Each structure stands twice: as structure tokens, then as C-alpha cells.
């Protein structure tokens, strides 16, 4: 069965600290896509990154970076030098062979000033 | 380019009533997906429409239905509302659907009394 696990329900850090959000997935498909979305208090889901199963290169975008490891079925997300505006719920998702998005439960990130 | 719009933003209904939610995708996008978000169940896939055809369906009862028009706008209907249908309903548009990036609207907050 396809499954996405975000074990961290809530993380609280002080501004400027680095923080890593964990995502572990399960799938039998050899071709799949992984995503991260951000949901600020306004409620609208904001796309952050998409990664296909054949591309294990890590990616960096400004203060955000992603570490994809097929060997451990993980797709972790790191925010460097966190800011208060990073406070949100972050979701990891898996697109299965039917192209349905299967979502993790989300990690609520609180950045304290 | 205008983003995904959803109307109405808020709805209050009573048990047994029916409701129709509307979603206008980003211009040029042919895929529209619907999701239900609740505190207990998280984000769950409802269905996806592509070029007026339902391409995928999640595990929801037949009370939940949808359609897509020739201009890619989509509607979602819930009949015989139950208290458990209270949720944030999110619509996402994508150029081709599948494993592509999905862009979300602000959602419709449905409250069933």
C-alpha cells in the first residue's frame, strides 16, 4: 500500500535555527513523484518542490533544501536559518501509479522570534 | 496569470441538504483535482477530472460527485450532507495532471450543522 509518514507532528524552534522535517514513504511503484507543500495559516497549499523517483539529486533553493534517499525511502526537507514567516504546516505527498496524491499528516512548524 | 479560484469561500449548511462548490483552474490547465481536509483524516483525494472526464476517484461515498465543463471549470457536489462532511475542500489545477505540479485554490470551508 502507498503511504506517507511524517512522524513529527509539531516542531518549535527559535528563529535562525536550522530545522529538518522528515518524510518517509512506502510504495511498490518504481516510478513515482514526491512533493512538499506548505500550508500557511491562510489555508492555501503552496507548492514547494516535486521530485521524480529517478532523480536522487539533492536540491537547494535559497534557504530550503531537500534530501531524497531511495535506500531509506525518505524525502527530508531542511530550512536553514529559519524565519518567523516559515511558520506553517508542511505536507509531504506521494503521487502513486494512478497519479493520486497521497498525503502525510503534516508537520506543524512554529518559528519563535 | 490568475490563480485557482474557489467559490464560495465559506458555507454553512444543515444535515440532509446538498451543496455545490465551484473551482476555476489556472488558464490552460486541463486537470482539476478535489481534496477534503479535516483535522481527523487530514488531506484526502476525492477525484480528478481531465478534459471533462473523471480520471481518478478516491475512496468516498457516492454522495460526493463532480463534473468538469468544457472551459475546465469544475464543480463538486455533496448530497445528503452529514456532520462529518464539515471540512475544508481544496481544488487543485494542473497542466496535465498525473505527477505534475498541482496549484491549489484557497479552499471552501464547509460547516454542516
Short mmCIF file of N, CA, C and O in Angstrom, two decimals, chain A residues 33 35 37 39 42-47 50 91 95 98-105, chain B residues 9 35 37 43-45 48 56-58 88 90 98-106:
data_model
loop_
_atom_site.label_atom_id
_atom_site.label_comp_id
_atom_site.label_asym_id
_atom_site.label_seq_id
_atom_site.Cartn_x
_atom_site.Cartn_y
_atom_site.Cartn_z
N UNK A 33 6.32 10.14 -7.85
CA UNK A 33 6.72 11.52 -7.62
C UNK A 33 6.51 11.87 -6.16
O UNK A 33 5.55 11.42 -5.53
N UNK A 35 6.43 15.17 -3.34
CA UNK A 35 6.16 16.60 -3.27
C UNK A 35 6.28 17.09 -1.83
O UNK A 35 6.07 16.35 -0.88
N UNK A 37 4.56 20.50 0.18
CA UNK A 37 3.70 21.67 0.12
C UNK A 37 3.72 22.35 1.48
O UNK A 37 3.88 21.72 2.51
N UNK A 39 1.43 24.92 3.98
CA UNK A 39 0.10 25.47 4.21
C UNK A 39 0.19 26.50 5.33
O UNK A 39 0.19 26.16 6.50
N UNK A 42 -3.37 30.92 6.34
CA UNK A 42 -4.44 31.32 5.41
C UNK A 42 -5.12 30.09 4.80
O UNK A 42 -6.25 30.19 4.30
N UNK A 43 -4.47 28.95 4.81
CA UNK A 43 -5.10 27.72 4.35
C UNK A 43 -4.72 27.26 2.96
O UNK A 43 -4.93 26.10 2.62
N UNK A 44 -4.19 28.13 2.14
CA UNK A 44 -3.89 27.76 0.76
C UNK A 44 -2.60 26.96 0.69
O UNK A 44 -1.58 27.37 1.21
N UNK A 45 -2.62 25.82 0.04
CA UNK A 45 -1.44 24.98 -0.10
C UNK A 45 -0.51 25.57 -1.16
O UNK A 45 -0.93 25.86 -2.28
N UNK A 46 0.74 25.71 -0.80
CA UNK A 46 1.72 26.30 -1.69
C UNK A 46 2.73 25.23 -2.10
O UNK A 46 3.35 24.59 -1.25
N UNK A 47 2.89 25.04 -3.39
CA UNK A 47 3.82 24.05 -3.91
C UNK A 47 5.26 24.48 -3.62
O UNK A 47 5.63 25.64 -3.83
N UNK A 50 8.86 19.24 -6.42
CA UNK A 50 8.44 17.95 -6.97
C UNK A 50 9.70 17.21 -7.37
O UNK A 50 10.61 17.79 -7.95
N UNK A 91 3.46 19.68 4.33
CA UNK A 91 2.98 18.36 3.93
C UNK A 91 3.92 17.75 2.91
O UNK A 91 4.35 18.41 1.96
N UNK A 95 2.83 10.80 -5.27
CA UNK A 95 1.92 10.57 -6.38
C UNK A 95 2.10 9.13 -6.84
O UNK A 95 3.19 8.75 -7.26
N UNK A 98 -1.55 5.69 -10.01
CA UNK A 98 -2.82 6.24 -10.50
C UNK A 98 -2.81 7.75 -10.47
O UNK A 98 -3.83 8.39 -10.72
N UNK A 99 -1.66 8.30 -10.11
CA UNK A 99 -1.48 9.74 -10.06
C UNK A 99 -2.35 10.41 -9.02
O UNK A 99 -2.65 11.59 -9.13
N UNK A 100 -2.76 9.66 -8.01
CA UNK A 100 -3.44 10.28 -6.88
C UNK A 100 -2.39 10.75 -5.90
O UNK A 100 -1.40 10.06 -5.67
N UNK A 101 -2.60 11.91 -5.32
CA UNK A 101 -1.68 12.39 -4.30
C UNK A 101 -2.06 11.76 -2.96
O UNK A 101 -3.19 11.89 -2.51
N UNK A 102 -1.08 11.09 -2.34
CA UNK A 102 -1.27 10.53 -1.01
C UNK A 102 -0.46 11.39 -0.06
O UNK A 102 0.74 11.56 -0.23
N UNK A 103 -1.14 11.90 0.94
CA UNK A 103 -0.55 12.91 1.79
C UNK A 103 -0.08 12.35 3.13
O UNK A 103 -0.71 11.46 3.70
N UNK A 104 0.99 12.95 3.63
CA UNK A 104 1.35 12.73 5.02
C UNK A 104 0.44 13.55 5.91
O UNK A 104 -0.35 14.36 5.42
N UNK A 105 0.55 13.32 7.20
CA UNK A 105 -0.33 14.01 8.16
C UNK A 105 0.07 15.46 8.37
O UNK A 105 -0.70 16.24 8.95
N UNK B 9 -16.21 30.83 -0.51
CA UNK B 9 -15.12 30.58 0.42
C UNK B 9 -15.63 29.92 1.70
O UNK B 9 -14.94 29.12 2.33
N UNK B 35 -9.84 17.78 -3.09
CA UNK B 35 -9.38 17.16 -1.85
C UNK B 35 -10.23 17.63 -0.69
O UNK B 35 -10.72 18.75 -0.68
N UNK B 37 -10.03 18.19 3.43
CA UNK B 37 -9.09 18.29 4.55
C UNK B 37 -9.86 18.44 5.85
O UNK B 37 -10.64 19.38 6.03
N UNK B 43 -5.57 15.29 4.72
CA UNK B 43 -5.90 15.56 3.31
C UNK B 43 -6.21 14.26 2.61
O UNK B 43 -5.41 13.33 2.61
N UNK B 44 -7.38 14.22 1.98
CA UNK B 44 -7.77 13.02 1.26
C UNK B 44 -8.23 13.39 -0.15
O UNK B 44 -8.97 14.36 -0.33
N UNK B 45 -7.80 12.58 -1.10
CA UNK B 45 -8.14 12.78 -2.50
C UNK B 45 -9.59 12.38 -2.76
O UNK B 45 -10.02 11.30 -2.36
N UNK B 48 -10.37 13.41 -9.62
CA UNK B 48 -9.67 14.24 -10.59
C UNK B 48 -10.42 14.22 -11.90
O UNK B 48 -10.89 13.16 -12.35
N UNK B 56 -9.77 9.82 -12.06
CA UNK B 56 -9.45 9.08 -10.84
C UNK B 56 -10.47 9.41 -9.78
O UNK B 56 -11.03 10.53 -9.77
N UNK B 57 -10.69 8.48 -8.89
CA UNK B 57 -11.64 8.70 -7.81
C UNK B 57 -11.08 8.12 -6.52
O UNK B 57 -10.53 7.01 -6.52
N UNK B 58 -11.22 8.87 -5.46
CA UNK B 58 -10.77 8.40 -4.16
C UNK B 58 -11.85 7.56 -3.51
O UNK B 58 -12.88 7.24 -4.10
N UNK B 88 -12.52 21.49 5.00
CA UNK B 88 -12.01 22.43 4.00
C UNK B 88 -11.88 21.64 2.71
O UNK B 88 -11.22 20.60 2.66
N UNK B 90 -10.52 21.55 -0.97
CA UNK B 90 -9.49 22.20 -1.77
C UNK B 90 -9.53 21.69 -3.20
O UNK B 90 -9.69 20.50 -3.45
N UNK B 98 -1.66 13.96 -13.44
CA UNK B 98 -0.63 12.96 -13.26
C UNK B 98 0.35 13.35 -12.17
O UNK B 98 -0.05 13.84 -11.12
N UNK B 99 1.60 13.18 -12.40
CA UNK B 99 2.60 13.52 -11.39
C UNK B 99 3.09 14.94 -11.47
O UNK B 99 4.13 15.28 -10.91
N UNK B 100 2.33 15.78 -12.16
CA UNK B 100 2.76 17.16 -12.33
C UNK B 100 2.45 18.02 -11.12
O UNK B 100 1.75 17.62 -10.20
N UNK B 101 2.97 19.21 -11.16
CA UNK B 101 2.72 20.15 -10.06
C UNK B 101 1.25 20.50 -10.02
O UNK B 101 0.63 20.73 -11.05
N UNK B 102 0.72 20.56 -8.83
CA UNK B 102 -0.66 20.97 -8.66
C UNK B 102 -0.68 22.30 -7.91
O UNK B 102 0.03 22.48 -6.94
N UNK B 103 -1.50 23.19 -8.39
CA UNK B 103 -1.63 24.51 -7.79
C UNK B 103 -2.99 24.60 -7.14
O UNK B 103 -4.01 24.36 -7.78
N UNK B 104 -2.99 24.97 -5.87
CA UNK B 104 -4.20 24.91 -5.08
C UNK B 104 -4.90 26.25 -4.96
O UNK B 104 -4.26 27.31 -4.93
N UNK B 105 -6.21 26.17 -4.85
CA UNK B 105 -7.01 27.33 -4.53
C UNK B 105 -7.07 27.53 -3.03
O UNK B 105 -6.54 26.72 -2.27
N UNK B 106 -7.75 28.58 -2.58
CA UNK B 106 -7.82 28.91 -1.16
C UNK B 106 -8.74 27.98 -0.37
O UNK B 106 -8.71 27.97 0.84
#
